[in-house]
Coordinates of C-alpha atoms and ligand atoms in Angstrom, one line a residue:
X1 CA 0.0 0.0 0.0
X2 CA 1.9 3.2 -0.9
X3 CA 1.4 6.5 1.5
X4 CA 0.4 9.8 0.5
X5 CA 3.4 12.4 -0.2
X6 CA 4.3 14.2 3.1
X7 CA 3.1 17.9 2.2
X8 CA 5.3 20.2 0.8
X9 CA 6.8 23.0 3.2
X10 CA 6.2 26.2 2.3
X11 CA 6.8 29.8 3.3
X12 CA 4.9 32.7 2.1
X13 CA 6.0 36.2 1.9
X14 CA 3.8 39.5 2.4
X15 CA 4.1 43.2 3.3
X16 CA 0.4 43.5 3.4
X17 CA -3.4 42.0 3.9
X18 CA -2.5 38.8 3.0
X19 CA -5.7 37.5 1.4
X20 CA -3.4 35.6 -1.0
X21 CA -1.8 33.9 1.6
X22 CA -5.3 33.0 3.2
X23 CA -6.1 31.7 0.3
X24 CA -3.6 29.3 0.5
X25 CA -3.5 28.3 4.3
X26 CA -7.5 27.6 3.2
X27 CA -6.8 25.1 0.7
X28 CA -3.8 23.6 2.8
X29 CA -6.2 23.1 5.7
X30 CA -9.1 21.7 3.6
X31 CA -6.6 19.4 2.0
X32 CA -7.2 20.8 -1.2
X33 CA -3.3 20.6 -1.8
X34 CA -0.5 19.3 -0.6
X35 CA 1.4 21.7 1.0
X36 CA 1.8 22.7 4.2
X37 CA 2.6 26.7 5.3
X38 CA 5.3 26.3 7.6
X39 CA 5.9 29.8 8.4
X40 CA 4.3 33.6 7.2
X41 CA 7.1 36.2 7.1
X42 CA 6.1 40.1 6.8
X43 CA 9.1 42.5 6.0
X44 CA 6.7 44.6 8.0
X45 CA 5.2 44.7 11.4
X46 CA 2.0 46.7 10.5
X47 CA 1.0 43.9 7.9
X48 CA -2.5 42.4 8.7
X49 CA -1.3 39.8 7.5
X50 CA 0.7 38.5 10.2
X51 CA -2.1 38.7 12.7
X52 CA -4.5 36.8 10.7
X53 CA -2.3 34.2 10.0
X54 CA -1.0 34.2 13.7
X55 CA -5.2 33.7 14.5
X56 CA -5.5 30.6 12.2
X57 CA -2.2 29.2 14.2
X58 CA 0.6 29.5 11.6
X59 CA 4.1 30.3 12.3
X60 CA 4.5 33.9 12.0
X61 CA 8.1 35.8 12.1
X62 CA 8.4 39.9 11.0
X63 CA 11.6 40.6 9.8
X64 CA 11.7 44.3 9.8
X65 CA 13.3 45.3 6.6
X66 CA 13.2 49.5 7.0
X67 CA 16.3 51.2 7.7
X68 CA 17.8 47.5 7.2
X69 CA 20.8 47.3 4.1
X70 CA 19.1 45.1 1.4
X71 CA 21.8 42.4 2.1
X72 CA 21.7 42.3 5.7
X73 CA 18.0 41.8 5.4
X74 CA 18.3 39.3 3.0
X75 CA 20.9 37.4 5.1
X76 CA 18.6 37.3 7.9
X77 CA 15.4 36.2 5.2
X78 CA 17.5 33.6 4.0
X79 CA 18.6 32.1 7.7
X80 CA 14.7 32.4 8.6
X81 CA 13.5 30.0 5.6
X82 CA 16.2 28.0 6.2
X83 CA 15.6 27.3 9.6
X84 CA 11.8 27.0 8.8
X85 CA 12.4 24.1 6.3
X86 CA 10.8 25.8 3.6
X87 CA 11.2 23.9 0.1
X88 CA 8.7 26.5 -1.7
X89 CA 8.7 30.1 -1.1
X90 CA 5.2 32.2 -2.6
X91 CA 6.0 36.4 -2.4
X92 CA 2.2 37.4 -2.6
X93 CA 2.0 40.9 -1.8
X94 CA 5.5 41.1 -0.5
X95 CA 6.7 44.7 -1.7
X96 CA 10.8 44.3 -1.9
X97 CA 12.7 43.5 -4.4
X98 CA 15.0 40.5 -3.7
X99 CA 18.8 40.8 -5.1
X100 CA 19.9 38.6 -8.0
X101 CA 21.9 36.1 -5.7
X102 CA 18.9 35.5 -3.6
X103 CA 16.6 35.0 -6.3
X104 CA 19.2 32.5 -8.3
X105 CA 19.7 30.6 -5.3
X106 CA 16.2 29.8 -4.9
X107 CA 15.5 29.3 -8.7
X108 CA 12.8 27.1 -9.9
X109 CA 11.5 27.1 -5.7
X110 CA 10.8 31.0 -5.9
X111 CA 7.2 31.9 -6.9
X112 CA 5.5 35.6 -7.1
X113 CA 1.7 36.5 -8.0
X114 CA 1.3 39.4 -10.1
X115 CA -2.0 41.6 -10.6
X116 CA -1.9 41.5 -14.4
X117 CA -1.6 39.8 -17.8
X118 CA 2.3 39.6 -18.0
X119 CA 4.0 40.5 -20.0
X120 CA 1.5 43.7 -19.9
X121 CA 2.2 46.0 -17.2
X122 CA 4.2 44.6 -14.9
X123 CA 4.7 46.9 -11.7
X124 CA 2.7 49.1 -9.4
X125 CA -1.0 50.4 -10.0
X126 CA -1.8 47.9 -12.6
X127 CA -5.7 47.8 -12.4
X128 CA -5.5 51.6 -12.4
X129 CA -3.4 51.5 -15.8
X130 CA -5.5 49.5 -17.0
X131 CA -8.5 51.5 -16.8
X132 CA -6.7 54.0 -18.0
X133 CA -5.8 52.5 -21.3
X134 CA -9.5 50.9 -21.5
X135 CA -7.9 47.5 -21.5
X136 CA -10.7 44.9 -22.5
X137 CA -9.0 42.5 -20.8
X138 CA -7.3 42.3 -17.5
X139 CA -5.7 39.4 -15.1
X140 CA -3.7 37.9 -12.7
X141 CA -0.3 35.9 -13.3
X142 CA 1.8 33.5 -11.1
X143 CA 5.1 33.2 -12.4
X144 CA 8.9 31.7 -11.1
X145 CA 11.3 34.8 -10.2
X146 CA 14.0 35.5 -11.6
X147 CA 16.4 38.4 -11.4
X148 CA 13.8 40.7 -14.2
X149 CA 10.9 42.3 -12.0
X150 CA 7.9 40.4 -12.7
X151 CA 9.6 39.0 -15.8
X152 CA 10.1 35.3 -14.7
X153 CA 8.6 32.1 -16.6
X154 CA 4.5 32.4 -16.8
X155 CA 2.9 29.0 -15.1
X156 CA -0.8 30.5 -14.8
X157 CA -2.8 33.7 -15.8
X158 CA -6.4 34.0 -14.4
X159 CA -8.5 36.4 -17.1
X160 CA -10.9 38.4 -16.6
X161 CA -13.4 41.1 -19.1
X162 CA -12.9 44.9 -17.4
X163 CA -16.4 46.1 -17.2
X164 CA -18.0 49.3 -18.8
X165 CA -17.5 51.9 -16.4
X166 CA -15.7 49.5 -13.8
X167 CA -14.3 51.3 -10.6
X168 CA -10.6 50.7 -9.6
X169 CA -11.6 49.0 -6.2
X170 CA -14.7 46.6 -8.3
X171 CA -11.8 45.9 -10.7
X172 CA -9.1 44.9 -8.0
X173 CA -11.9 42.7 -6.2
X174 CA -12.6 40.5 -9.1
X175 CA -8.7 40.0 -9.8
X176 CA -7.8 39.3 -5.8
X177 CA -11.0 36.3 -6.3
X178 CA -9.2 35.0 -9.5
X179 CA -5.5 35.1 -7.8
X180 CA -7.2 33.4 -4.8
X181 CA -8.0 30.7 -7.4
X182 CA -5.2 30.3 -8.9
X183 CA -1.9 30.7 -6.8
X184 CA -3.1 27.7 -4.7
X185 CA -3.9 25.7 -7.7
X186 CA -0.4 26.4 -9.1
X187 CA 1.3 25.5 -5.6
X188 CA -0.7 22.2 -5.8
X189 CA 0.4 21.4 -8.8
X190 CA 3.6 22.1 -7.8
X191 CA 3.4 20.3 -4.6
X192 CA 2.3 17.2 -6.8
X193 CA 5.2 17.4 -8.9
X194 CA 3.5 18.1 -11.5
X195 CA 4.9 21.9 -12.4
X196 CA 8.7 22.4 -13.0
X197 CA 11.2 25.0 -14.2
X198 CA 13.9 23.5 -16.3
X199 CA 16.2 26.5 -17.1
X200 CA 13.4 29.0 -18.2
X201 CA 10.9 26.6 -19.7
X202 CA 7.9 25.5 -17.0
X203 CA 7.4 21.9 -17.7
X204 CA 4.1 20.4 -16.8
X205 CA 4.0 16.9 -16.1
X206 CA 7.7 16.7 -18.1
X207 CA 6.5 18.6 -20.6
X208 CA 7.3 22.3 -22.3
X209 CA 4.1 24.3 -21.0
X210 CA 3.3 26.2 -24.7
X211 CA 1.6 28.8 -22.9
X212 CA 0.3 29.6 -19.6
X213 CA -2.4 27.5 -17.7
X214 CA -5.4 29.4 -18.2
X215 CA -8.4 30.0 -15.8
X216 CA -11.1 32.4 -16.3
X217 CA -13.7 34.1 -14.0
X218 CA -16.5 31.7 -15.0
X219 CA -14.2 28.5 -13.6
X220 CA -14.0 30.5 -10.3
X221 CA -16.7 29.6 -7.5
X222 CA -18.3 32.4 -5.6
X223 CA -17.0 34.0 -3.3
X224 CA -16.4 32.8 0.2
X225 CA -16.5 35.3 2.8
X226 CA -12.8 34.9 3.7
X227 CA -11.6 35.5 -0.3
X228 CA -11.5 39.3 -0.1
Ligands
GRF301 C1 -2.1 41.0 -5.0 O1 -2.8 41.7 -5.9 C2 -0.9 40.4 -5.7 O2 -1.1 40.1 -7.0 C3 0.2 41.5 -5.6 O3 -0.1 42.1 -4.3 C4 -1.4 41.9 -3.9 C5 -1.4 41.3 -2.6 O4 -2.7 41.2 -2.0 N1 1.5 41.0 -5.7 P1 -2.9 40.4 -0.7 O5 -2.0 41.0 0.3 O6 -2.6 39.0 -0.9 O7 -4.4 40.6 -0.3

């Protein structure tokens, strides 16, 4: 009789709220994948973040990165996952940029969430940009890092259609539901072994991914009162 796969451990950033990170504790704890958060670091000590996940029981650990040199935060980052045993490490909403070296030397274990279509505006204020340009289309984008901001290989992009005459906060709503889909379905697959990086190519199940796993808002279930 063969035993399930011990869960994957896995640390996950944020500067922030934190929903993304609920998201996944959620489908950890319902056993919807099969990883297991074994510690939430904030680079801040006002995140919310930290207290909700300290409330659901998770490990919790600030690392105050202002005033801090970028490498002596790092250095302490680093020792911190180490010591947590983390073998996956998810940035959602975790505002700093990390230094070549640290990036290379988690390659292919080092994934980020981004609030639009990738390539398409990568950086700050996207849903507002997007209004802006009356963008049809709009999205959400999990993605290895790598040392290029928000340039890493593409594993999944949740779509959605921008509404006529769609506010900025309506807007960011709908994308947060579609990330909350899709970074835990990504770790999963991940966790399952299913999802790998071979030098910049994402292989899914040992093969070249052509183009990003795709999910749109009509695959996504309501929303739970948690999501937001
Ligand atoms: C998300 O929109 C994510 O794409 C971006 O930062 C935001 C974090 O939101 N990187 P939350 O803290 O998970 O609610």
């Amino acid at each position: 009789m063969s035993t399930p796969a011990a869960p994957l451990p896995l640390a996950v950033l944020i500067s922030g709220r934190g929903s993304n990170m609920l998201a996944i504790a959620r489908a950890c704890a319902e056993g919807r994948i099969g990883a297991r958060i074994v510690s939430v670091i904030s680079d801040r000590s006002d995140a919310a973040g930290i207290q909700a996940a300290a409330s659901l029981g998770l490990v919790t650990q600030v690392l105050e990165a202002r005033g801090l040199p970028r490498a002596e935060f790092e250095t302490q980052l680093a020792a911190a996952l180490e010591a947590s045993g983390a073998q996956l490490v998810a940035l959602a909403g975790f505002m700093r940029i990390l230094s070549a070296a640290f990036v290379q030397g988690w390659a292919g274990r080092l994934l980020n969430i981004h609030p639009s279509l990738l390539p398409s505006y990568p950086g700050l204020q996207t849903h507002r940009r997007v209004l802006a340009a009356a963008e049809r289309e709009h999205g959400a984008s999990v993605h290895y890092v790598t040392e290029e901001l928000d340039g890493g290989p593409l594993i999944c992009q949740g779509r959605l259609r921008v509404a006529p005459e769609q506010s900025e906060a309506a807007l960011s709503a709908r994308v947060h539901r579609l990330e909350h889909r899709i970074y835990p379905m990504v770790i999963g697959l991940l966790a399952e072994g299913r999802i790998a990086l071979a030098g910049s190519t994402v292989l899914l199940d040992g093969r070249p991914l052509a183009a990003p796993l795709q999910v749109t808002e009509e695959d996504t279930p309501p929303r739970q009162a948690a999501d937001s």
